[in-house]
Amino acid sequence: MTDTPDPCDLLVDDTLILTLDGEDRILSSGAIAIRDRRIVDIGPARDVAARWTPAARIDGRNRLALPGLVNVHNHTPLMITRGMIEDVGLAPMYTPGIPQGHWLSEDDAHALSCLGLYEVLRSGCTTVVDFYRYPQSLARAAAELGVRAVIAGRVHDADPAALATGRYEHLTRIGEASLAENAALIERWNGHDGGRIRCDWAPHAPDTCSDDLLREVAKLVEAHGGNIHTHLSQLPNEVEAVKARSGLTPPQLMDRLGLLDRRLIAAHCIHLEHDDIALCGRSGMTVAHAPIGNAKGGRIAPIVELAEAGARIALCTDTFSGDLVEAMRWALSMQRIHRQGHVLDARTVLGWATAAGAAALGLGDAVGSLEIGKRADIVLLDRTSPSLAPLVDGYGLLVHGASGHDVDTVIVDGRVVLAGGRLALADGDAIVARAQAVANRLWQRAGRHPIG
Ligand SMILES: [Zn+2]
């Protein structure tokens, strides 16, 4: 009896596949069949091709297939500060003399978000957490470009104008406006496109949110579900301000207010006191590790110690560069400097950028590895790139040698969103030009005249 092949939407055929599944299966000549947004078959190319009649086919020869990378913390509108903020200050919200978030219009936020999401897709990231002002602009950009996204607003009640001069003024009207913005985002965008876009709550940081506002967020998260995204122990002045206000360190304050638990994804965790490490570890929270951003501030988060204490680690770019491949390399190398020894390995760090990020977001059953039943979020790297040879175990070269620029094709939810390095659903050249025009205007307002 001969089985008749079933129809499928897309077949990635005859390619080298690193599945990153539970057994770390590697298929030297494999194929992936996709139907209704999901992987319905994966295995040796000859077997898979015989079982399916695809509507479209991608020739995977000279390609390397990986699960899409997961970037657990980013703010695309802050792209406007990169290349400048690194040498003049730390986080933009605390730095005068640069374009400030409250200068952006909704349209500006959309233009910059398109740029940021273009860059992350171009570098092999298929899931990104993005939060800032005008979150509906971020959601719209993610919907248009085809990336999987978790979007939130920037909830805070500290007055940004006062903060840029080093003063904390918590104003109820600012807090209420930011809560309303996030609530409207959830109402409009949560679950968009079959769940490709999800919306969460993101209190900016324990110093820029008052205790009352953080308590309110805790209630809202309890009712809504999803994650809590924040910045934690990012800067010495944040730690000092929280201690002056409460007598507690930032992790202790978050714990007291019911926010330090497995739902929390906290960027940075750099300026921790010793007891904080054990507290964060016990909570099961996830550290969104931003090694490139940490390094620019001159100090790296103790992520090996945090992991040993029980915290979960995932990776992010936090605006500076959208290249999570680069972030993997920095994460590993910076810990070897920090610990002055041979800690971590490439496979561990690749896991932080895939399955660990997916698990932190509650998406462990959906993305993070290439397996039957999961969403078809797949990245194809160009094996003719000189930085992708010689491949031996695959993992080492990916982390120590590859670059996001080796990415050729990106599939999200079974749809090709990047092909030959170019966006499939939007005009990448127009996105870059539009973002530059926004930057020209806002940097001129800040007193600088861009050369572009
Ligand atoms: Zn951030």
PDB file of C-alpha atoms in Angstrom, residues 18-121:
ATOM      1  CA  LEU A  18      20.175  21.980  14.633  1.00  0.00           C
ATOM      2  CA  THR A  19      16.879  21.139  16.330  1.00  0.00           C
ATOM      3  CA  LEU A  20      17.910  22.130  19.901  1.00  0.00           C
ATOM      4  CA  ASP A  21      15.247  19.630  20.983  1.00  0.00           C
ATOM      5  CA  GLY A  22      15.458  17.527  24.147  1.00  0.00           C
ATOM      6  CA  GLU A  23      17.966  15.200  22.505  1.00  0.00           C
ATOM      7  CA  ASP A  24      19.828  17.918  20.604  1.00  0.00           C
ATOM      8  CA  ARG A  25      19.179  16.093  17.350  1.00  0.00           C
ATOM      9  CA  ILE A  26      21.215  17.269  14.401  1.00  0.00           C
ATOM     10  CA  LEU A  27      20.045  16.353  10.899  1.00  0.00           C
ATOM     11  CA  SER A  28      22.748  16.691   8.270  1.00  0.00           C
ATOM     12  CA  SER A  29      20.280  16.487   5.395  1.00  0.00           C
ATOM     13  CA  GLY A  30      16.918  17.184   6.941  1.00  0.00           C
ATOM     14  CA  ALA A  31      13.603  18.734   6.059  1.00  0.00           C
ATOM     15  CA  ILE A  32      10.852  20.543   7.926  1.00  0.00           C
ATOM     16  CA  ALA A  33       7.203  20.458   6.814  1.00  0.00           C
ATOM     17  CA  ILE A  34       4.943  23.323   7.941  1.00  0.00           C
ATOM     18  CA  ARG A  35       1.161  23.460   7.927  1.00  0.00           C
ATOM     19  CA  ASP A  36      -1.214  25.905   9.613  1.00  0.00           C
ATOM     20  CA  ARG A  37       1.705  27.824  11.202  1.00  0.00           C
ATOM     21  CA  ARG A  38       3.141  24.725  12.890  1.00  0.00           C
ATOM     22  CA  ILE A  39       5.870  22.187  12.267  1.00  0.00           C
ATOM     23  CA  VAL A  40       4.060  19.003  11.235  1.00  0.00           C
ATOM     24  CA  ASP A  41       7.115  16.933  10.321  1.00  0.00           C
ATOM     25  CA  ILE A  42      10.875  17.068  10.765  1.00  0.00           C
ATOM     26  CA  GLY A  43      13.393  14.394   9.914  1.00  0.00           C
ATOM     27  CA  PRO A  44      15.666  13.061   7.167  1.00  0.00           C
ATOM     28  CA  ALA A  45      14.876  14.981   3.960  1.00  0.00           C
ATOM     29  CA  ARG A  46      14.115  11.900   1.874  1.00  0.00           C
ATOM     30  CA  ASP A  47      11.508  10.634   4.346  1.00  0.00           C
ATOM     31  CA  VAL A  48       9.834  13.997   4.984  1.00  0.00           C
ATOM     32  CA  ALA A  49       9.697  14.916   1.266  1.00  0.00           C
ATOM     33  CA  ALA A  50       7.923  11.627   0.530  1.00  0.00           C
ATOM     34  CA  ARG A  51       5.214  12.361   3.086  1.00  0.00           C
ATOM     35  CA  TRP A  52       4.218  15.878   1.998  1.00  0.00           C
ATOM     36  CA  THR A  53       3.144  17.835  -1.061  1.00  0.00           C
ATOM     37  CA  PRO A  54       4.105  21.429  -0.270  1.00  0.00           C
ATOM     38  CA  ALA A  55       2.486  24.541  -1.681  1.00  0.00           C
ATOM     39  CA  ALA A  56       5.916  26.213  -1.480  1.00  0.00           C
ATOM     40  CA  ARG A  57       9.423  24.896  -1.004  1.00  0.00           C
ATOM     41  CA  ILE A  58      12.679  26.442   0.242  1.00  0.00           C
ATOM     42  CA  ASP A  59      15.863  24.850  -1.033  1.00  0.00           C
ATOM     43  CA  GLY A  60      17.880  24.411   2.131  1.00  0.00           C
ATOM     44  CA  ARG A  61      21.155  23.382   0.536  1.00  0.00           C
ATOM     45  CA  ASN A  62      23.987  25.587   1.804  1.00  0.00           C
ATOM     46  CA  ARG A  63      21.762  26.636   4.686  1.00  0.00           C
ATOM     47  CA  LEU A  64      21.796  25.914   8.415  1.00  0.00           C
ATOM     48  CA  ALA A  65      18.397  25.785  10.129  1.00  0.00           C
ATOM     49  CA  LEU A  66      17.948  26.802  13.754  1.00  0.00           C
ATOM     50  CA  PRO A  67      14.994  27.667  15.956  1.00  0.00           C
ATOM     51  CA  GLY A  68      14.374  31.423  15.908  1.00  0.00           C
ATOM     52  CA  LEU A  69      16.131  33.346  18.658  1.00  0.00           C
ATOM     53  CA  VAL A  70      14.203  34.876  21.572  1.00  0.00           C
ATOM     54  CA  ASN A  71      15.055  38.390  22.764  1.00  0.00           C
ATOM     55  CA  VAL A  72      13.390  38.905  26.145  1.00  0.00           C
ATOM     56  CA  HIS A  73      13.823  42.656  26.653  1.00  0.00           C
ATOM     57  CA  ASN A  74      14.018  45.521  24.171  1.00  0.00           C
ATOM     58  CA  HIS A  75      12.766  49.056  23.523  1.00  0.00           C
ATOM     59  CA  THR A  76      12.774  49.740  19.801  1.00  0.00           C
ATOM     60  CA  PRO A  77      11.956  53.499  20.024  1.00  0.00           C
ATOM     61  CA  LEU A  78      15.194  54.000  21.956  1.00  0.00           C
ATOM     62  CA  MET A  79      17.052  53.104  18.775  1.00  0.00           C
ATOM     63  CA  ILE A  80      17.164  56.876  18.434  1.00  0.00           C
ATOM     64  CA  THR A  81      19.778  57.049  21.200  1.00  0.00           C
ATOM     65  CA  ARG A  82      22.122  54.271  20.139  1.00  0.00           C
ATOM     66  CA  GLY A  83      25.561  55.095  18.939  1.00  0.00           C
ATOM     67  CA  MET A  84      25.408  58.170  21.206  1.00  0.00           C
ATOM     68  CA  ILE A  85      24.035  57.208  24.623  1.00  0.00           C
ATOM     69  CA  GLU A  86      26.848  54.705  25.103  1.00  0.00           C
ATOM     70  CA  ASP A  87      29.439  57.476  25.449  1.00  0.00           C
ATOM     71  CA  VAL A  88      27.433  60.101  27.316  1.00  0.00           C
ATOM     72  CA  GLY A  89      25.278  58.283  29.844  1.00  0.00           C
ATOM     73  CA  LEU A  90      23.625  55.082  30.894  1.00  0.00           C
ATOM     74  CA  ALA A  91      19.898  54.497  30.531  1.00  0.00           C
ATOM     75  CA  PRO A  92      18.284  57.211  28.363  1.00  0.00           C
ATOM     76  CA  MET A  93      15.601  57.982  30.951  1.00  0.00           C
ATOM     77  CA  TYR A  94      18.282  59.177  33.361  1.00  0.00           C
ATOM     78  CA  THR A  95      20.401  61.111  30.855  1.00  0.00           C
ATOM     79  CA  PRO A  96      19.937  64.766  29.869  1.00  0.00           C
ATOM     80  CA  GLY A  97      21.077  66.140  26.488  1.00  0.00           C
ATOM     81  CA  ILE A  98      19.713  63.304  24.360  1.00  0.00           C
ATOM     82  CA  PRO A  99      16.302  62.842  22.737  1.00  0.00           C
ATOM     83  CA  GLN A 100      13.861  61.892  25.493  1.00  0.00           C
ATOM     84  CA  GLY A 101      10.992  59.464  25.274  1.00  0.00           C
ATOM     85  CA  HIS A 102       8.437  62.190  25.899  1.00  0.00           C
ATOM     86  CA  TRP A 103       9.658  64.019  22.768  1.00  0.00           C
ATOM     87  CA  LEU A 104       8.523  61.176  20.513  1.00  0.00           C
ATOM     88  CA  SER A 105       5.221  61.279  18.686  1.00  0.00           C
ATOM     89  CA  GLU A 106       3.221  58.138  18.111  1.00  0.00           C
ATOM     90  CA  ASP A 107       4.364  58.175  14.488  1.00  0.00           C
ATOM     91  CA  ASP A 108       8.023  58.599  15.538  1.00  0.00           C
ATOM     92  CA  ALA A 109       7.685  55.579  17.842  1.00  0.00           C
ATOM     93  CA  HIS A 110       6.283  53.534  14.969  1.00  0.00           C
ATOM     94  CA  ALA A 111       9.116  54.564  12.623  1.00  0.00           C
ATOM     95  CA  LEU A 112      11.780  53.631  15.173  1.00  0.00           C
ATOM     96  CA  SER A 113      10.010  50.427  16.101  1.00  0.00           C
ATOM     97  CA  CYS A 114       9.987  49.324  12.471  1.00  0.00           C
ATOM     98  CA  LEU A 115      13.754  49.957  12.368  1.00  0.00           C
ATOM     99  CA  GLY A 116      14.367  47.999  15.556  1.00  0.00           C
ATOM    100  CA  LEU A 117      12.201  45.067  14.543  1.00  0.00           C
ATOM    101  CA  TYR A 118      13.779  44.999  11.075  1.00  0.00           C
ATOM    102  CA  GLU A 119      17.169  44.706  12.752  1.00  0.00           C
ATOM    103  CA  VAL A 120      16.172  41.920  15.132  1.00  0.00           C
ATOM    104  CA  LEU A 121      14.576  39.905  12.326  1.00  0.00           C
TER     105      LEU A 121
END
